[in-house]
mmCIF file of C-alpha atoms in Angstrom:
data_model
loop_
_atom_site.group_PDB
_atom_site.id
_atom_site.type_symbol
_atom_site.label_atom_id
_atom_site.label_comp_id
_atom_site.label_asym_id
_atom_site.label_seq_id
_atom_site.Cartn_x
_atom_site.Cartn_y
_atom_site.Cartn_z
ATOM 1 C CA MET A 962 3.233 15.805 -12.200
ATOM 2 C CA ALA A 963 5.626 13.549 -14.088
ATOM 3 C CA TYR A 964 5.356 9.795 -13.921
ATOM 4 C CA THR A 965 7.152 6.701 -15.131
ATOM 5 C CA LEU A 966 5.644 3.384 -16.140
ATOM 6 C CA ASP A 967 7.902 0.458 -15.283
ATOM 7 C CA LYS A 968 7.224 -2.996 -16.683
ATOM 8 C CA ILE A 969 7.855 -5.558 -13.970
ATOM 9 C CA SER A 970 6.575 -8.486 -16.036
ATOM 10 C CA ASP A 971 4.158 -9.096 -18.882
ATOM 11 C CA ASP A 972 1.154 -8.628 -16.590
ATOM 12 C CA LEU A 973 2.443 -6.252 -13.902
ATOM 13 C CA PHE A 974 3.343 -2.571 -14.136
ATOM 14 C CA LEU A 975 4.453 0.020 -11.595
ATOM 15 C CA VAL A 976 3.266 3.594 -12.050
ATOM 16 C CA ALA A 977 5.697 5.836 -10.185
ATOM 17 C CA PHE A 978 4.420 9.349 -9.535
ATOM 18 C CA ASN A 979 7.474 11.584 -9.579
ATOM 19 C CA ALA A 980 6.423 14.505 -7.443
ATOM 20 C CA ALA A 981 8.751 17.495 -7.277
ATOM 21 C CA VAL A 982 8.057 17.828 -3.561
ATOM 22 C CA PRO A 983 10.734 17.224 -0.908
ATOM 23 C CA GLY A 984 10.137 13.903 0.807
ATOM 24 C CA TYR A 985 7.878 12.561 -1.933
ATOM 25 C CA GLU A 986 10.511 11.518 -4.471
ATOM 26 C CA HIS A 987 10.203 7.791 -5.254
ATOM 27 C CA PHE A 988 7.434 7.492 -2.686
ATOM 28 C CA LEU A 989 4.012 7.489 -4.375
ATOM 29 C CA SER A 990 2.987 4.734 -6.763
ATOM 30 C CA ALA A 991 0.174 2.589 -8.093
ATOM 31 C CA TRP A 992 0.192 -0.977 -9.366
ATOM 32 C CA ILE A 993 -1.528 -2.113 -12.571
ATOM 33 C CA TYR A 994 -2.186 -5.816 -13.107
ATOM 34 C CA VAL A 995 -3.367 -6.985 -16.524
ATOM 35 C CA GLY A 996 -4.266 -10.663 -16.437
ATOM 36 C CA GLU A 997 -7.462 -12.697 -16.369
ATOM 37 C CA VAL A 998 -8.827 -9.727 -14.487
ATOM 38 C CA VAL A 999 -7.542 -6.161 -14.644
ATOM 39 C CA PHE A 1000 -7.015 -4.270 -11.417
ATOM 40 C CA VAL A 1001 -5.216 -1.320 -9.898
ATOM 41 C CA VAL A 1002 -3.787 -1.451 -6.386
ATOM 42 C CA ASP A 1003 -3.777 1.814 -4.384
ATOM 43 C CA PRO A 1004 -4.272 4.328 -7.236
ATOM 44 C CA GLY A 1005 -2.847 7.293 -5.301
ATOM 45 C CA PRO A 1006 -3.983 10.772 -4.260
ATOM 46 C CA SER A 1007 -6.442 12.875 -6.223
ATOM 47 C CA VAL A 1008 -3.758 14.772 -8.140
ATOM 48 C CA THR A 1009 -2.498 11.588 -9.836
ATOM 49 C CA VAL A 1010 -5.687 10.713 -11.731
ATOM 50 C CA GLY A 1011 -4.461 12.183 -15.021
ATOM 51 C CA GLU A 1012 -1.120 10.375 -14.890
ATOM 52 C CA LEU A 1013 -2.728 7.072 -13.964
ATOM 53 C CA MET A 1014 -5.242 7.371 -16.800
ATOM 54 C CA THR A 1015 -2.430 8.091 -19.259
ATOM 55 C CA ALA A 1016 -0.557 5.019 -18.020
ATOM 56 C CA LEU A 1017 -3.656 2.828 -18.353
ATOM 57 C CA SER A 1018 -4.299 4.149 -21.863
ATOM 58 C CA SER A 1019 -0.720 3.417 -22.932
ATOM 59 C CA LEU A 1020 -1.289 -0.209 -21.892
ATOM 60 C CA GLY A 1021 -4.534 -0.395 -23.854
ATOM 61 C CA VAL A 1022 -6.612 -0.670 -20.687
ATOM 62 C CA ASN A 1023 -10.125 0.702 -21.148
ATOM 63 C CA ARG A 1024 -11.831 -1.419 -18.522
ATOM 64 C CA LEU A 1025 -11.055 -2.083 -14.881
ATOM 65 C CA ASP A 1026 -12.481 -4.988 -12.920
ATOM 66 C CA TYR A 1027 -11.261 -3.902 -9.489
ATOM 67 C CA ILE A 1028 -9.566 -1.158 -7.557
ATOM 68 C CA LEU A 1029 -7.903 -2.894 -4.615
ATOM 69 C CA LEU A 1030 -7.182 -0.718 -1.587
ATOM 70 C CA THR A 1031 -4.736 -1.868 1.055
ATOM 71 C CA HIS A 1032 -5.980 0.864 3.395
ATOM 72 C CA VAL A 1033 -7.994 4.038 3.150
ATOM 73 C CA HIS A 1034 -5.477 6.853 3.574
ATOM 74 C CA ILE A 1035 -5.540 9.900 1.358
ATOM 75 C CA ASP A 1036 -2.221 9.197 -0.392
ATOM 76 C CA HIS A 1037 -3.498 5.771 -1.467
ATOM 77 C CA THR A 1038 -7.187 6.421 -2.133
ATOM 78 C CA GLY A 1039 -7.757 10.109 -2.889
ATOM 79 C CA SER A 1040 -8.266 9.338 -6.588
ATOM 80 C CA VAL A 1041 -10.759 6.487 -6.172
ATOM 81 C CA GLY A 1042 -13.949 8.537 -6.503
ATOM 82 C CA ALA A 1043 -12.787 10.043 -9.792
ATOM 83 C CA LEU A 1044 -11.790 6.636 -11.162
ATOM 84 C CA VAL A 1045 -15.171 5.164 -10.255
ATOM 85 C CA ASP A 1046 -16.788 7.918 -12.336
ATOM 86 C CA ILE A 1047 -14.513 7.074 -15.290
ATOM 87 C CA PHE A 1048 -14.909 3.284 -15.124
ATOM 88 C CA PRO A 1049 -18.605 2.506 -14.551
ATOM 89 C CA GLU A 1050 -17.969 -1.244 -14.206
ATOM 90 C CA VAL A 1051 -15.185 -1.136 -11.619
ATOM 91 C CA GLN A 1052 -15.684 -2.435 -8.085
ATOM 92 C CA VAL A 1053 -13.675 -1.042 -5.181
ATOM 93 C CA VAL A 1054 -12.368 -3.578 -2.667
ATOM 94 C CA CYS A 1055 -11.375 -2.402 0.799
ATOM 95 C CA HIS A 1056 -11.584 -3.390 4.447
ATOM 96 C CA SER A 1057 -15.024 -2.830 5.968
ATOM 97 C CA GLN A 1058 -13.551 -0.188 8.285
ATOM 98 C CA GLY A 1059 -12.661 1.936 5.261
ATOM 99 C CA VAL A 1060 -16.109 1.930 3.653
ATOM 100 C CA PRO A 1061 -17.474 5.018 5.497
ATOM 101 C CA SER A 1062 -14.447 7.088 4.436
ATOM 102 C CA LEU A 1063 -14.883 6.079 0.794
ATOM 103 C CA MET A 1064 -18.532 7.071 0.885
ATOM 104 C CA ASP A 1065 -17.698 10.356 2.615
ATOM 105 C CA PRO A 1066 -14.048 11.132 1.746
ATOM 106 C CA ARG A 1067 -14.138 14.341 3.796
ATOM 107 C CA GLN A 1068 -13.368 11.973 6.685
ATOM 108 C CA LEU A 1069 -9.897 11.478 5.174
ATOM 109 C CA ILE A 1070 -8.922 15.130 5.568
ATOM 110 C CA PRO A 1071 -8.563 15.489 9.387
ATOM 111 C CA PRO A 1072 -6.250 12.446 9.767
ATOM 112 C CA SER A 1073 -4.140 13.686 6.867
ATOM 113 C CA LYS A 1074 -3.807 17.143 8.406
ATOM 114 C CA LYS A 1075 -2.966 15.604 11.788
ATOM 115 C CA LYS A 1076 0.012 13.871 10.150
ATOM 116 C CA GLY A 1077 1.105 17.108 8.501
ATOM 117 C CA GLY A 1078 -1.108 16.964 5.448
ATOM 118 C CA SER A 1079 -0.132 16.069 1.913
ATOM 119 C CA PRO A 1080 1.023 18.762 -0.510
ATOM 120 C CA LEU A 1081 -0.136 16.457 -3.283
ATOM 121 C CA ASP A 1082 -3.812 16.519 -2.369
ATOM 122 C CA ASN A 1083 -5.803 19.023 -4.412
ATOM 123 C CA GLY A 1084 -9.010 18.512 -2.477
ATOM 124 C CA ASP A 1085 -10.921 16.830 -5.329
ATOM 125 C CA LEU A 1086 -12.175 13.974 -3.178
ATOM 126 C CA ARG A 1087 -15.254 12.390 -4.709
ATOM 127 C CA PRO A 1088 -17.525 9.980 -2.836
ATOM 128 C CA VAL A 1089 -17.812 6.348 -3.895
ATOM 129 C CA PRO A 1090 -21.367 4.937 -4.027
ATOM 130 C CA GLU A 1091 -21.908 2.088 -1.586
ATOM 131 C CA SER A 1092 -23.095 -0.120 -4.452
ATOM 132 C CA ARG A 1093 -19.606 0.026 -5.978
ATOM 133 C CA ILE A 1094 -17.776 -1.127 -2.838
ATOM 134 C CA LEU A 1095 -16.933 -4.722 -1.899
ATOM 135 C CA GLU A 1096 -15.703 -5.510 1.602
ATOM 136 C CA ALA A 1097 -12.364 -7.286 1.451
ATOM 137 C CA GLU A 1098 -13.276 -9.688 4.258
ATOM 138 C CA ALA A 1099 -15.936 -11.238 2.012
ATOM 139 C CA PHE A 1100 -14.258 -10.709 -1.368
ATOM 140 C CA MET A 1101 -13.640 -13.840 -3.449
ATOM 141 C CA SER A 1102 -11.818 -14.152 -6.758
ATOM 142 C CA ASN A 1103 -9.906 -16.882 -8.564
ATOM 143 C CA SER A 1104 -7.266 -14.343 -9.597
ATOM 144 C CA VAL A 1105 -6.518 -12.350 -6.458
ATOM 145 C CA MET A 1106 -7.137 -12.987 -2.793
ATOM 146 C CA PRO A 1107 -7.216 -10.585 0.174
ATOM 147 C CA LEU A 1108 -5.456 -11.137 3.475
ATOM 148 C CA THR A 1109 -6.278 -8.893 6.413
ATOM 149 C CA THR A 1110 -2.993 -7.548 7.789
ATOM 150 C CA PRO A 1111 -3.690 -5.173 10.689
ATOM 151 C CA GLY A 1112 -0.845 -3.335 12.339
ATOM 152 C CA TYR A 1113 -0.038 -0.278 10.301
ATOM 153 C CA ALA A 1114 -3.800 0.273 10.267
ATOM 154 C CA MET A 1115 -6.419 -1.947 11.832
ATOM 155 C CA GLY A 1116 -8.289 -1.898 8.517
ATOM 156 C CA HIS A 1117 -5.270 -2.898 6.418
ATOM 157 C CA VAL A 1118 -5.488 -5.575 3.716
ATOM 158 C CA SER A 1119 -2.775 -7.154 1.575
ATOM 159 C CA TYR A 1120 -3.540 -8.899 -1.722
ATOM 160 C CA TYR A 1121 -1.847 -11.815 -3.410
ATOM 161 C CA THR A 1122 -1.957 -13.717 -6.667
ATOM 162 C CA ASP A 1123 -0.074 -16.888 -7.522
ATOM 163 C CA GLN A 1124 3.023 -14.730 -8.153
ATOM 164 C CA TYR A 1125 2.679 -11.332 -6.516
ATOM 165 C CA LEU A 1126 2.084 -10.016 -3.028
ATOM 166 C CA PHE A 1127 0.863 -6.430 -2.666
ATOM 167 C CA THR A 1128 1.763 -5.472 0.884
ATOM 168 C CA GLY A 1129 0.630 -1.836 1.085
ATOM 169 C CA GLU A 1130 2.411 -0.749 4.258
ATOM 170 C CA ALA A 1131 2.136 -4.036 6.143
ATOM 171 C CA GLY A 1132 5.790 -4.632 5.287
ATOM 172 C CA GLY A 1133 6.927 -1.134 6.136
ATOM 173 C CA VAL A 1134 8.317 1.395 3.655
ATOM 174 C CA CYS A 1135 11.107 0.245 1.374
ATOM 175 C CA PHE A 1136 13.520 2.168 -0.822
ATOM 176 C CA SER A 1137 16.278 0.972 -3.141
ATOM 177 C CA ASP A 1138 19.188 2.800 -4.737
ATOM 178 C CA SER A 1139 20.830 2.545 -8.162
ATOM 179 C CA LYS A 1140 23.136 -0.202 -6.879
ATOM 180 C CA GLY A 1141 20.269 -2.437 -5.816
ATOM 181 C CA ARG A 1142 20.711 -1.826 -2.105
ATOM 182 C CA PHE A 1143 17.553 -1.151 -0.132
ATOM 183 C CA TYR A 1144 16.675 0.636 3.066
ATOM 184 C CA MET A 1145 13.593 -0.089 5.140
ATOM 185 C CA ARG A 1146 11.699 2.269 7.382
ATOM 186 C CA PRO A 1147 8.979 0.990 9.722
ATOM 187 C CA SER A 1148 5.440 2.278 9.358
ATOM 188 C CA THR A 1149 4.579 2.788 13.010
ATOM 189 C CA PRO A 1150 1.687 5.228 13.496
ATOM 190 C CA VAL A 1151 0.437 6.070 16.963
ATOM 191 C CA PRO A 1152 -0.862 3.926 18.576
ATOM 192 C CA PHE A 1153 1.419 1.161 17.306
ATOM 193 C CA TYR A 1154 0.520 -2.424 18.182
ATOM 194 C CA PHE A 1155 3.796 -4.330 17.896
ATOM 195 C CA ASP A 1156 2.410 -7.853 18.369
ATOM 196 C CA ILE A 1157 -0.380 -7.325 15.826
ATOM 197 C CA PHE A 1158 2.007 -5.889 13.239
ATOM 198 C CA MET A 1159 4.448 -8.749 13.742
ATOM 199 C CA GLN A 1160 1.727 -11.378 13.340
ATOM 200 C CA SER A 1161 0.694 -9.779 10.048
ATOM 201 C CA LEU A 1162 4.304 -9.963 8.873
ATOM 202 C CA GLU A 1163 4.488 -13.629 9.809
ATOM 203 C CA ASN A 1164 1.295 -14.321 7.865
ATOM 204 C CA LEU A 1165 2.697 -12.576 4.793
ATOM 205 C CA MET A 1166 5.953 -14.513 4.940
ATOM 206 C CA GLU A 1167 4.073 -17.812 5.027
ATOM 207 C CA LEU A 1168 2.669 -17.053 1.549
ATOM 208 C CA ARG A 1169 6.154 -17.240 -0.024
ATOM 209 C CA PRO A 1170 5.340 -15.101 -3.081
ATOM 210 C CA GLN A 1171 7.700 -14.787 -6.034
ATOM 211 C CA ARG A 1172 7.611 -10.987 -5.948
ATOM 212 C CA ILE A 1173 6.719 -8.508 -3.212
ATOM 213 C CA CYS A 1174 5.136 -5.229 -4.292
ATOM 214 C CA TYR A 1175 5.286 -2.296 -1.897
ATOM 215 C CA GLY A 1176 2.967 0.677 -1.562
ATOM 216 C CA HIS A 1177 6.065 2.761 -0.807
ATOM 217 C CA PHE A 1178 8.061 1.846 -2.958
ATOM 218 C CA GLY A 1179 8.956 -0.637 -5.694
ATOM 219 C CA SER A 1180 9.101 -4.416 -5.900
ATOM 220 C CA PHE A 1181 11.543 -7.100 -4.832
ATOM 221 C CA ASP A 1182 12.137 -10.758 -5.490
ATOM 222 C CA ALA A 1183 11.256 -12.890 -2.489
ATOM 223 C CA GLU A 1184 14.911 -13.925 -2.281
ATOM 224 C CA ASP A 1185 15.733 -10.345 -1.266
ATOM 225 C CA ARG A 1186 14.028 -11.241 2.035
ATOM 226 C CA VAL A 1187 12.687 -7.732 2.591
ATOM 227 C CA LEU A 1188 9.868 -8.953 4.830
ATOM 228 C CA TRP A 1189 12.285 -11.001 6.917
ATOM 229 C CA GLN A 1190 14.613 -8.021 7.213
ATOM 230 C CA HIS A 1191 11.753 -5.782 8.274
ATOM 231 C CA ARG A 1192 10.730 -8.255 10.973
ATOM 232 C CA GLU A 1193 14.263 -8.266 12.412
ATOM 233 C CA GLN A 1194 14.423 -4.476 12.173
ATOM 234 C CA LEU A 1195 11.229 -4.150 14.209
ATOM 235 C CA ARG A 1196 12.509 -6.638 16.781
ATOM 236 C CA LEU A 1197 15.684 -4.571 17.158
ATOM 237 C CA TRP A 1198 13.719 -1.351 17.569
ATOM 238 C CA ASP A 1199 11.425 -3.001 20.110
ATOM 239 C CA THR A 1200 14.369 -4.331 22.135
ATOM 240 C CA THR A 1201 16.129 -0.946 22.026
ATOM 241 C CA VAL A 1202 13.067 1.044 23.091
ATOM 242 C CA ARG A 1203 12.200 -1.381 25.902
ATOM 243 C CA ALA A 1204 15.766 -1.185 27.213
ATOM 244 C CA GLN A 1205 15.553 2.597 27.357
ATOM 245 C CA LEU A 1206 12.171 2.479 29.074
ATOM 246 C CA ASP A 1207 13.613 0.082 31.662
ATOM 247 C CA ARG A 1208 16.253 2.732 32.337
ATOM 248 C CA GLY A 1209 13.476 5.199 33.083
ATOM 249 C CA LEU A 1210 13.840 7.196 29.874
ATOM 250 C CA GLY A 1211 10.783 8.385 27.983
ATOM 251 C CA GLY A 1212 9.344 11.267 26.003
ATOM 252 C CA GLU A 1213 11.960 13.623 24.574
ATOM 253 C CA ALA A 1214 14.779 11.784 26.347
ATOM 254 C CA LEU A 1215 13.858 8.610 24.486
ATOM 255 C CA GLU A 1216 13.689 10.448 21.155
#
């Protein structure tokens, strides 16, 4: 798999995994932060370990303090077990609900298959020892702080520094084109809890970060107002769907 390493700033880098699979172009990524602490956010599926290690090596990174997981889905966390074996000092931070799936990653396979599976998963899912896992709800650091953001997943966590906000999928899925225009797609798995998702968005917007870093895909200056746009997009979808339900439409008719 090809990859690109994009320098966002002196301490932040985006690793874009360029999969030659329809629907996965400009979709999978990992974030590398090199500051007072060194961490990776959502390192990707198991097949991206080699590319991520090459990217880390090119930056001179031979030690990781943390792997920060926004949520424990196979396209974000499939590589974690392998990385824990490579970096004996690294601690994995995730929501408490995700701990069992890290310790027994076979639990990640049925949900992935239910959603259609991932052609990028090679099945090399290694367990993470419990001693290497820190629950995000109790995690404390002077450099990065967690914020529980349920909605996309009840065990979803966003992370923020004094400059950057790593939203995972709490801000939806965002794409941009060569002209700087962006398109947003909601992340609305079944069951979708609209009020909970919206409250998480409100909490993220209150942080007013300088830069917003998406799990899917890329980063944006806060002035781009991507979180605000996503909130209004969800409100529009909610209003539209409720109007159709009031008309008695549902199921395939609503689709």
